[in-house]
mmCIF file of C-alpha atoms and ligand atoms in Angstrom:
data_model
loop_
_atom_site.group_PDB
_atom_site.id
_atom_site.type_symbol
_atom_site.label_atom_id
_atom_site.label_comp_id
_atom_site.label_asym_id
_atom_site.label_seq_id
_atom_site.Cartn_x
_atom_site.Cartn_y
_atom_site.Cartn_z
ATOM 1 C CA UNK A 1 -4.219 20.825 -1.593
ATOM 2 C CA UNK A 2 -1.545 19.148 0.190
ATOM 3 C CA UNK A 3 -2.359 15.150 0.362
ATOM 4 C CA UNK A 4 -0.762 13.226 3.434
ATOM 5 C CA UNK A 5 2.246 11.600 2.610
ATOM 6 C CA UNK A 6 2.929 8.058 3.915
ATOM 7 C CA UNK A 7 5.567 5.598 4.276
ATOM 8 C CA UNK A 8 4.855 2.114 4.119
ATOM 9 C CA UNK A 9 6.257 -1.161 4.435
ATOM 10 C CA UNK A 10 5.218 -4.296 3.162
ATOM 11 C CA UNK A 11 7.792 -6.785 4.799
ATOM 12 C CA UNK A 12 6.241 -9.986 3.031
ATOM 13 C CA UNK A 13 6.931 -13.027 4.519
ATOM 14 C CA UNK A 14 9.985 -12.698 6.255
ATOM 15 C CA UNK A 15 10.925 -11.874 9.932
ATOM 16 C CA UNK A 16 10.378 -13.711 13.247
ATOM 17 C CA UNK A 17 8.228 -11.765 16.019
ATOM 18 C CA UNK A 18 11.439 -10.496 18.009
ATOM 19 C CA UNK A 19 12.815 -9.459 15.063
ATOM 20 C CA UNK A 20 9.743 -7.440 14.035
ATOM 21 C CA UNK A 21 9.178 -5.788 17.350
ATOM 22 C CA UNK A 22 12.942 -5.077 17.438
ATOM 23 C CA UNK A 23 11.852 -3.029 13.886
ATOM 24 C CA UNK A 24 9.071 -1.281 14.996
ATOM 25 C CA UNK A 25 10.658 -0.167 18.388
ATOM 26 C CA UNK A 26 13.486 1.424 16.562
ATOM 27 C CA UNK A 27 11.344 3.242 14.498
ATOM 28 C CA UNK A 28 8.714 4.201 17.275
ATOM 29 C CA UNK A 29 11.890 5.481 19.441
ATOM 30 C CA UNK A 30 13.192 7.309 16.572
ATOM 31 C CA UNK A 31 12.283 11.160 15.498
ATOM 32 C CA UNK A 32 9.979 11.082 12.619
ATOM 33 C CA UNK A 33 8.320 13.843 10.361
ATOM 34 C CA UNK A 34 5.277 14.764 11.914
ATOM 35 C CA UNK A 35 3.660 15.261 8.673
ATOM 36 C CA UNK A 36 4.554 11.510 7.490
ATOM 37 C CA UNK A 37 2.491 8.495 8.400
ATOM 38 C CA UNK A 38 4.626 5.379 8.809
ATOM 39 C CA UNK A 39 2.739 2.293 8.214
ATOM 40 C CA UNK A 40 3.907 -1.368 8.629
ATOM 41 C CA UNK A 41 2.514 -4.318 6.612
ATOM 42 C CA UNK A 42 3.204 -7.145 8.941
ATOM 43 C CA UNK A 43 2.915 -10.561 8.809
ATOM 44 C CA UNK A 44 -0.054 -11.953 10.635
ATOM 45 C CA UNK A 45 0.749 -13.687 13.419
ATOM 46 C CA UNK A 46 2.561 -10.716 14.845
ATOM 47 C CA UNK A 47 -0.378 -8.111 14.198
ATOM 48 C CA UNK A 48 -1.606 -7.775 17.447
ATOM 49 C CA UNK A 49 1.639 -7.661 19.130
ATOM 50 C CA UNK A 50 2.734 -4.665 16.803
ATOM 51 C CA UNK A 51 -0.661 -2.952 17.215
ATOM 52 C CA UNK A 52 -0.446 -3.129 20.874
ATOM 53 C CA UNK A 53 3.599 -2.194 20.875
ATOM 54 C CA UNK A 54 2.386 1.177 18.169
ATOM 55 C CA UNK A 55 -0.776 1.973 20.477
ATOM 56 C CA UNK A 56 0.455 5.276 21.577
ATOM 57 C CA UNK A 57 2.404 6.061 19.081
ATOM 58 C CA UNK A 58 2.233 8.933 16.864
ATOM 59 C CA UNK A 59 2.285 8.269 12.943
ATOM 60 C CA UNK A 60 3.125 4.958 13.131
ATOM 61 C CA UNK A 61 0.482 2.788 12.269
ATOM 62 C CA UNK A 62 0.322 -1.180 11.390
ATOM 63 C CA UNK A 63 -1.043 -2.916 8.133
ATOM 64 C CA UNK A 64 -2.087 -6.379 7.309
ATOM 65 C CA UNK A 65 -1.349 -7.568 3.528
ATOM 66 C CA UNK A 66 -4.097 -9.627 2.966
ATOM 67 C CA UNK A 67 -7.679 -10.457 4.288
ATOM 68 C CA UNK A 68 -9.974 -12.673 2.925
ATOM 69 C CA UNK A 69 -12.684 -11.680 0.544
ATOM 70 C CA UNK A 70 -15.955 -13.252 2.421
ATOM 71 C CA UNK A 71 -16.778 -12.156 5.362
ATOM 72 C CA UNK A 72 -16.731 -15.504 7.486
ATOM 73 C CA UNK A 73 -17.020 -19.241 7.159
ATOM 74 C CA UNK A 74 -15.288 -22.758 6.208
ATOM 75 C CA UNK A 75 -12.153 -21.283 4.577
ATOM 76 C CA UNK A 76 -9.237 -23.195 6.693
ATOM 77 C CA UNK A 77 -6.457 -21.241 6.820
ATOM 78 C CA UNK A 78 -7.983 -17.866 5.732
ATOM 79 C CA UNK A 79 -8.158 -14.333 7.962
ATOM 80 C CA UNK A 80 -11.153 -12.308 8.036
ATOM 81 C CA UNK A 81 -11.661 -8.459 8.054
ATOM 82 C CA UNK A 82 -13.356 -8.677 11.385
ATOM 83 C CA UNK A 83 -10.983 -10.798 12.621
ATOM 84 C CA UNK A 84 -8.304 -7.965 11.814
ATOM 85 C CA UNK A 85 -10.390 -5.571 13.273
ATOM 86 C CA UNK A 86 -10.857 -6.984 16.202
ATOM 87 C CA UNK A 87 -6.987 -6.811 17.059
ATOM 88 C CA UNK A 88 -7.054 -2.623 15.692
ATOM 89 C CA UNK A 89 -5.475 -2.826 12.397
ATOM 90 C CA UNK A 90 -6.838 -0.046 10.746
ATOM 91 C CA UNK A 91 -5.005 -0.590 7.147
ATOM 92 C CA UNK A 92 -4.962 -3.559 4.612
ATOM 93 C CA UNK A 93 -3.054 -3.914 1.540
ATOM 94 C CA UNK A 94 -5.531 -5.339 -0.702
ATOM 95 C CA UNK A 95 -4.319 -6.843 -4.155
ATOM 96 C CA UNK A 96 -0.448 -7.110 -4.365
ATOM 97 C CA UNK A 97 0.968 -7.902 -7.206
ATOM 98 C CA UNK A 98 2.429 -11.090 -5.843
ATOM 99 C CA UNK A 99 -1.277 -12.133 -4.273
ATOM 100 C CA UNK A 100 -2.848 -11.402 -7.677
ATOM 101 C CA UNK A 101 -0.033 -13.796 -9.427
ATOM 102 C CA UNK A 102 0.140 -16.292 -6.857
ATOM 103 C CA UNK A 103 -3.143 -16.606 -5.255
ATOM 104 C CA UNK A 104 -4.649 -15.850 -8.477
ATOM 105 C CA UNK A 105 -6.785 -12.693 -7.270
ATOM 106 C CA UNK A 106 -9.255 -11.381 -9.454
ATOM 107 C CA UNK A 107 -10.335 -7.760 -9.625
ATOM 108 C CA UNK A 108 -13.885 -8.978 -8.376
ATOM 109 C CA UNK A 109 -12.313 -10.481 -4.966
ATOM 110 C CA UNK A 110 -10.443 -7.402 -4.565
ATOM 111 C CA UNK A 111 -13.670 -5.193 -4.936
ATOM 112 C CA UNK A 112 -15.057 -7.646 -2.185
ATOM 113 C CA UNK A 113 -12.196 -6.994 -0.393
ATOM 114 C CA UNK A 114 -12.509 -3.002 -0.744
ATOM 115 C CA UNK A 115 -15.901 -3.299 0.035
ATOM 116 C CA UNK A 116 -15.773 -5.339 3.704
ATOM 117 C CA UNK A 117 -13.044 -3.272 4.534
ATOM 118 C CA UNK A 118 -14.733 -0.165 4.455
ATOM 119 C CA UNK A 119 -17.640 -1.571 6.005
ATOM 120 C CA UNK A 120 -15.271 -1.416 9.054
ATOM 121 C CA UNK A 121 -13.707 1.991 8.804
ATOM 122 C CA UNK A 122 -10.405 0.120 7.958
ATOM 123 C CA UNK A 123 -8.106 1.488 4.939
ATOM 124 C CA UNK A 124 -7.371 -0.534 1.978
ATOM 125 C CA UNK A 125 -4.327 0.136 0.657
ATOM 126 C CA UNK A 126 -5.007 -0.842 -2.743
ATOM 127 C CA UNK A 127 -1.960 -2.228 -5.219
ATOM 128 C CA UNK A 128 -1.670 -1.992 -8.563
ATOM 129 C CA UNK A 129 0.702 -2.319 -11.541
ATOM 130 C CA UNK A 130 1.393 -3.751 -15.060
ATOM 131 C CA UNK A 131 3.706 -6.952 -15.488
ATOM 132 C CA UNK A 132 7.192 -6.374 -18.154
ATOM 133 C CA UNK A 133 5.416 -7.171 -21.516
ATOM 134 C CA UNK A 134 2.684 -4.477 -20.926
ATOM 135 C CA UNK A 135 4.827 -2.419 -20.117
ATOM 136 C CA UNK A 136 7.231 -2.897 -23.457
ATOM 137 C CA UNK A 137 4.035 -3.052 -25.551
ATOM 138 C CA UNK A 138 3.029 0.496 -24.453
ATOM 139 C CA UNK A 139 -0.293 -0.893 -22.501
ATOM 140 C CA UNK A 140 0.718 0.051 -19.094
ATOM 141 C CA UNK A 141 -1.943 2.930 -18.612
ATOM 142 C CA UNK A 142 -4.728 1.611 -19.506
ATOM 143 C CA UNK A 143 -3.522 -2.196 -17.990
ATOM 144 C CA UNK A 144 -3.712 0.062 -14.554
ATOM 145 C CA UNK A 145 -6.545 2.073 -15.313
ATOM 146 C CA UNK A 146 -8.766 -1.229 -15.843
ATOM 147 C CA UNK A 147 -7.449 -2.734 -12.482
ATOM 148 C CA UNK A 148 -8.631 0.284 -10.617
ATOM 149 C CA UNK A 149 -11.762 1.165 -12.430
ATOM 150 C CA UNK A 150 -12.704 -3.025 -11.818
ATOM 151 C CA UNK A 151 -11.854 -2.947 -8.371
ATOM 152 C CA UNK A 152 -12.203 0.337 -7.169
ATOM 153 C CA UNK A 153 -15.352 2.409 -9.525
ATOM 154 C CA UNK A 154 -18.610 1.142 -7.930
ATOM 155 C CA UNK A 155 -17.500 2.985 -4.750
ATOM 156 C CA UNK A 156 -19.521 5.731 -3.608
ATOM 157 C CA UNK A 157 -17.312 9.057 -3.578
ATOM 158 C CA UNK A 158 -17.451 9.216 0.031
ATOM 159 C CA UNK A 159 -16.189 5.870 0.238
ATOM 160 C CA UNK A 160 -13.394 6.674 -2.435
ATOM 161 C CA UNK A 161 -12.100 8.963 -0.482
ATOM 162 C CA UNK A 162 -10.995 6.515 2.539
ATOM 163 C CA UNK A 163 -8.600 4.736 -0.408
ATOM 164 C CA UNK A 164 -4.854 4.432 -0.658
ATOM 165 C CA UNK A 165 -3.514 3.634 -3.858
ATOM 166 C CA UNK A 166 -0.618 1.596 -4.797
ATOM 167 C CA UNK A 167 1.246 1.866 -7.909
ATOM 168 C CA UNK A 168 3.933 -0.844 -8.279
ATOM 169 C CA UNK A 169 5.307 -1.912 -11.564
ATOM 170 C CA UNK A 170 6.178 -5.301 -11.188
ATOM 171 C CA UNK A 171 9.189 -5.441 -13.376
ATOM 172 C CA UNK A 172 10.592 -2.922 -10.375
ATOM 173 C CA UNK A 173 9.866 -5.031 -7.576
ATOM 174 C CA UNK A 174 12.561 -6.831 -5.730
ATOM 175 C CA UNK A 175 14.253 -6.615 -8.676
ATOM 176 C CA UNK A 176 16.748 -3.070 -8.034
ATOM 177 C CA UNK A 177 15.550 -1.708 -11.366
ATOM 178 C CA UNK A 178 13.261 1.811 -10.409
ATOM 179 C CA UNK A 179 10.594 3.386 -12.364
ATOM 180 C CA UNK A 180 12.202 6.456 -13.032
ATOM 181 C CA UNK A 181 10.675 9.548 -11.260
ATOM 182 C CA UNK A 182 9.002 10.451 -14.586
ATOM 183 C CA UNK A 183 7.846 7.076 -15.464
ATOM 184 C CA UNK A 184 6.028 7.157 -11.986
ATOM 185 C CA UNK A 185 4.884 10.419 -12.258
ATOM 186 C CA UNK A 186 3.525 9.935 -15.586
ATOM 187 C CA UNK A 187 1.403 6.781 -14.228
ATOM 188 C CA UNK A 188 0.516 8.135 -10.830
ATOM 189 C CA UNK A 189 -0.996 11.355 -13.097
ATOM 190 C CA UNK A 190 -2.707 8.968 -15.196
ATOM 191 C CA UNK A 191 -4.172 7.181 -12.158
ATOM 192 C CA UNK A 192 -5.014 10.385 -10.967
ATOM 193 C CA UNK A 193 -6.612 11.701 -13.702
ATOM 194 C CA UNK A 194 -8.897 9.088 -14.357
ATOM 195 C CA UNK A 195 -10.432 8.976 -10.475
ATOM 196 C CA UNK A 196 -10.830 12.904 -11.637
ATOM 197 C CA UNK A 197 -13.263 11.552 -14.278
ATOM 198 C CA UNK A 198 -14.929 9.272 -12.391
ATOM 199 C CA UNK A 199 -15.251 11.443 -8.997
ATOM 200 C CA UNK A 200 -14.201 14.976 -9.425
ATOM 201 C CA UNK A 201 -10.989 16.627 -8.790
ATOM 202 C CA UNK A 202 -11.933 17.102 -4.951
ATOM 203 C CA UNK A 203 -11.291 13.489 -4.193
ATOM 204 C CA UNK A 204 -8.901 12.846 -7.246
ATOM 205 C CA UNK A 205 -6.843 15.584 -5.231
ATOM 206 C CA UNK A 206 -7.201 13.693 -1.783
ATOM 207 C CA UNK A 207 -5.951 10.584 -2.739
ATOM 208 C CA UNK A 208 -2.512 9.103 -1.735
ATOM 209 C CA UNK A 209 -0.838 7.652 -4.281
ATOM 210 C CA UNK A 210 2.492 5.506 -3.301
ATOM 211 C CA UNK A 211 4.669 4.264 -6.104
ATOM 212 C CA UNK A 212 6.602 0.382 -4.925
ATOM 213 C CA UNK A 213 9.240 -1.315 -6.772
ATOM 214 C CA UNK A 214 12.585 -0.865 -5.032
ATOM 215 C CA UNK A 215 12.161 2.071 -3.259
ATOM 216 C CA UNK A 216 15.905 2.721 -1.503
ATOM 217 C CA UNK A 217 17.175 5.524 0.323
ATOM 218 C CA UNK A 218 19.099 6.352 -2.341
ATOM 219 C CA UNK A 219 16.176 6.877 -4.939
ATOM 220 C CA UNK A 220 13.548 7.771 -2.566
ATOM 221 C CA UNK A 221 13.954 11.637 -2.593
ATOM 222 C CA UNK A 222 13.875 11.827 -5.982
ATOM 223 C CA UNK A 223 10.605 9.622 -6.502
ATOM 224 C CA UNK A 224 9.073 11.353 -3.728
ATOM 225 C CA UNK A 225 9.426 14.811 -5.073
ATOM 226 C CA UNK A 226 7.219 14.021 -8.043
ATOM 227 C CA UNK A 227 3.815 15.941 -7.882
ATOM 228 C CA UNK A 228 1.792 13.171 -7.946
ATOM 229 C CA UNK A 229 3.852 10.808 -5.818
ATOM 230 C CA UNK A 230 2.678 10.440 -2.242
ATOM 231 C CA UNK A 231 4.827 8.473 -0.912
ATOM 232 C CA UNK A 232 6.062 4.700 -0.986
ATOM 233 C CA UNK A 233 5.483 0.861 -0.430
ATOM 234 C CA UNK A 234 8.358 -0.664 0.296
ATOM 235 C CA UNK A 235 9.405 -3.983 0.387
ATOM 236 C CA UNK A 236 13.460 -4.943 0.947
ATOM 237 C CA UNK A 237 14.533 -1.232 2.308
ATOM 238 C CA UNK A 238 11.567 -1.580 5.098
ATOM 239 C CA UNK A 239 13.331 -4.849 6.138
ATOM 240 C CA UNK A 240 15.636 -2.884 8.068
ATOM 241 C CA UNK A 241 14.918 -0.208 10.251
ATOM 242 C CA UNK A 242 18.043 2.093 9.178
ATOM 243 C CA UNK A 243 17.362 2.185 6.008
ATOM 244 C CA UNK A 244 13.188 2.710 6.460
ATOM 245 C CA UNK A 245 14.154 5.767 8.145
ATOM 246 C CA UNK A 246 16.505 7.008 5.940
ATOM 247 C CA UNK A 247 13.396 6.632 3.375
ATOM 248 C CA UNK A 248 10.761 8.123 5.859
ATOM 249 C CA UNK A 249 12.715 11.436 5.939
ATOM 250 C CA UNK A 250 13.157 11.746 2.170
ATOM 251 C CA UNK A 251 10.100 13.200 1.749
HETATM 252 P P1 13P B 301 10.682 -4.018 -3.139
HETATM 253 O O1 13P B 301 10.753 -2.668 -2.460
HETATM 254 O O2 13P B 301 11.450 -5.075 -2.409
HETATM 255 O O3 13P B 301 10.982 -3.922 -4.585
HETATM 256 O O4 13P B 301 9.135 -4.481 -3.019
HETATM 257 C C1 13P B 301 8.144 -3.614 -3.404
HETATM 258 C C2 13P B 301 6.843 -4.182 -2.983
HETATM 259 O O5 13P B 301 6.367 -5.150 -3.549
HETATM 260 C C3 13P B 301 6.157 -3.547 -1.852
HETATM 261 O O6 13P B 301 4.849 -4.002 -1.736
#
């Protein structure tokens, strides 16, 4: 079965709106594979500007990276799913790395997370990924096998299916230093395998799984040939719209 392939961006916090319209219009202007879904994770004041600007266009589609994991109420500062919906972002990235370290996310909010998401029809693009020492010590399947079993395992296989998975060592990110093709392969089969277990190899084989951690042009085609990799989220190379493209036609 062939699994849709996607190329996503997680710009983080960086960017002013011009300069993320200027993005997005180079890469809704430019020719794109028709079989590759683009997506954007934008900050989130400009999320309705970029939906709006991506309306009507093809396989280009905009993500927040965050929501919060209630559904409403006295939590200054925060941004609900609704209120994403209501502007028609359809996908979330839901447990980053850097929003598990930093904003101390557990697997519980990110089920929460999962959970009002799909209560909307919206995607969650769902991160994962073992820190340095796990990875040294030999842990790092079963490190990412617990944070998607916690977060992901009381879904109903019909809402599994809507998932997006995230693989994204974190010694890789921002740092230039890859997974190598086989060292995401190997993890992205492992993820693989154990949704198999859990839900069948029918939606085991559905499932898009993206590998993140400095994802260039110049390593993309390469990690993107590997059976189980679907794709990528990436952070620095999505930062300029050049260099995005040269990743979305990779595949
Ligand atoms: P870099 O591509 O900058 O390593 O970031 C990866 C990432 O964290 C995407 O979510």
């Amino acid at each position: 079965m062939s699994r849709l392939k996607i190329a996503a961006g997680n710009w983080k916090m960086n960017k002013e709106l011009e300069e993320a319209l200027d993005i997005t219009r180079t890469l809704a202007n430019s020719s794109r594979p028709t079989d590759v879904l683009t997506i954007l994770g934008a900050p989130y004041p400009f999320l309705k500007s970029l939906v709006d600007q991506t309306l009507y266009v093809d396989h280009l589609d905009i993500a927040a990276q965050n929501c919060h994991h209630k559904v409403s109420g006295a939590y200054t500062g925060e941004v609900s799913v609704d209120m994403l919906d209501s502007l028609g972002v359809q996908y979330v990235i839901v447990g980053h790395s850097e929003r598990r370290e930093y904003f101390s996310e557990t697997d519980d909010m990110l089920a929460e997370k999962v959970n009002l998401l799909l209560a909307k029809q919206m995607i969650p693009i769902f991160c994962c990924g073992e820190p340095l020492e796990i990875r040294k010590a030999g842990n790092h399947e079963s490190h990412v096998g617990s944070q998607v079993s916690n977060a992901l395992f009381h879904l109903s296989p019909e809402q599994m299916k809507e998932i997006i998975i995230a693989y994204e060592p974190i010694w890789a990110i921002g740092t230039g230093e890859t997974a190598s093709p086989e060292q995401a392969q190997e993890m992205h089969a492992s993820i693989r395998d154990l949704i198999k277990d859990q839900y069948g190899s029918e939606i085991s084989e559905m499932i898009p799984i993206l590998y993140g951690g400095s994802v260039k042009p110049s390593n993309a085609k390469e990690i993107f040939s590997q059976p189980d990799v679907d794709g990528g989220l990436v952070g620095g190379a999505s930062l300029k719209a050049d260099d995005f493209l040269e990743i979305i036609h990779s595949f």
